[in-house]
Amino acid sequence: MRAFQDQSNQEPLRRRLEMVGRISSLTATAHKLIQQESGVEMEIMRLELALADDPADETLVSALRESEEQASAIRSEQIETNAAIEAAEAAVKDIDLLIAKAKGG
């Protein structure tokens, strides 16, 4: 009976390990996006300061617009990544409940 229980727990344990790995990967992506956003925000501030000195410089205006679009894209990716992390964490919680039930808890 014990061997059967051990075998039946293998799949949830494998799935749990897979989800924990996914969370780790997603968290690394989230940190990378934070760093990217910070860099783009610094560039936006630099461009805004430069435009304060020369508001008619079309090159600066274009660069600012591009940086703002890049920041917006990064923020969208952050939202998606955070949602994926939450979903993976919920999946781990569900798997943990299955494992606990299988152990009789």
XYZ file of C-alpha atoms in Angstrom:
105
model
C 0.000 0.000 0.000
C 2.824 2.422 0.881
C 4.538 1.872 -2.490
C 1.268 2.710 -4.262
C 0.901 5.924 -2.257
C 4.482 6.879 -3.061
C 3.851 6.298 -6.769
C 0.597 8.250 -6.718
C 2.416 11.186 -5.089
C 5.104 11.249 -7.767
C 2.994 13.112 -10.327
C 1.887 15.924 -7.974
C 5.457 16.245 -6.693
C 6.764 16.420 -10.247
C 4.154 19.053 -11.133
C 5.008 21.001 -7.986
C 8.693 20.986 -8.817
C 7.900 22.112 -12.356
C 5.729 24.993 -11.067
C 8.352 26.098 -8.539
C 10.865 26.216 -11.386
C 8.409 28.282 -13.426
C 7.949 30.697 -10.519
C 11.707 31.043 -10.232
C 12.039 31.793 -13.933
C 9.157 34.269 -13.881
C 10.601 36.010 -10.829
C 13.928 36.408 -12.625
C 12.045 37.910 -15.575
C 10.211 40.279 -13.219
C 13.508 41.494 -11.752
C 14.945 41.987 -15.233
C 11.900 44.041 -16.218
C 12.276 46.214 -13.116
C 15.859 46.937 -14.122
C 14.833 47.703 -17.701
C 12.057 50.005 -16.549
C 14.446 51.861 -14.242
C 16.890 52.387 -17.103
C 14.184 53.666 -19.420
C 12.805 55.971 -16.719
C 16.285 57.455 -16.261
C 16.482 58.020 -20.019
C 13.078 59.714 -19.980
C 14.233 62.066 -17.214
C 17.429 62.829 -19.141
C 15.465 63.607 -22.290
C 12.969 65.771 -20.398
C 15.817 67.793 -18.919
C 17.401 68.182 -22.347
C 14.056 69.275 -23.806
C 13.704 71.910 -21.092
C 16.816 73.526 -22.570
C 15.789 73.029 -26.214
C 12.036 72.306 -26.536
C 12.119 72.497 -30.336
C 14.683 69.720 -30.819
C 12.752 67.133 -32.837
C 15.414 64.482 -32.245
C 14.910 64.781 -28.484
C 11.112 64.820 -28.870
C 11.265 61.654 -30.984
C 13.656 59.942 -28.557
C 11.382 60.860 -25.634
C 8.350 59.453 -27.430
C 10.216 56.205 -28.158
C 11.388 55.914 -24.557
C 7.867 56.487 -23.251
C 6.532 53.787 -25.584
C 9.282 51.437 -24.421
C 8.412 52.143 -20.768
C 4.755 51.436 -21.495
C 5.614 48.119 -23.184
C 7.778 47.129 -20.219
C 4.960 47.958 -17.787
C 2.566 45.800 -19.817
C 5.048 42.935 -19.735
C 5.424 43.411 -15.966
C 1.654 43.099 -15.524
C 1.607 39.896 -17.575
C 4.583 38.463 -15.709
C 3.084 39.269 -12.303
C -0.191 37.621 -13.334
C 1.723 34.520 -14.457
C 3.564 34.425 -11.116
C 0.275 34.645 -9.220
C -1.225 31.854 -11.326
C 1.807 29.627 -10.787
C 1.737 30.291 -7.036
C -1.962 29.385 -6.951
C -1.185 26.175 -8.851
C 1.490 25.271 -6.283
C -1.008 25.888 -3.492
C -3.529 23.592 -5.207
C -0.884 20.915 -5.706
C 0.136 21.202 -2.055
C -3.480 20.563 -1.048
C -3.585 17.467 -3.266
C -0.352 16.197 -1.745
C -1.657 16.825 1.778
C -4.885 14.954 0.989
C -2.918 12.061 -0.464
C -0.938 11.864 2.771
C -4.172 11.834 4.729
C -3.882 15.397 5.985
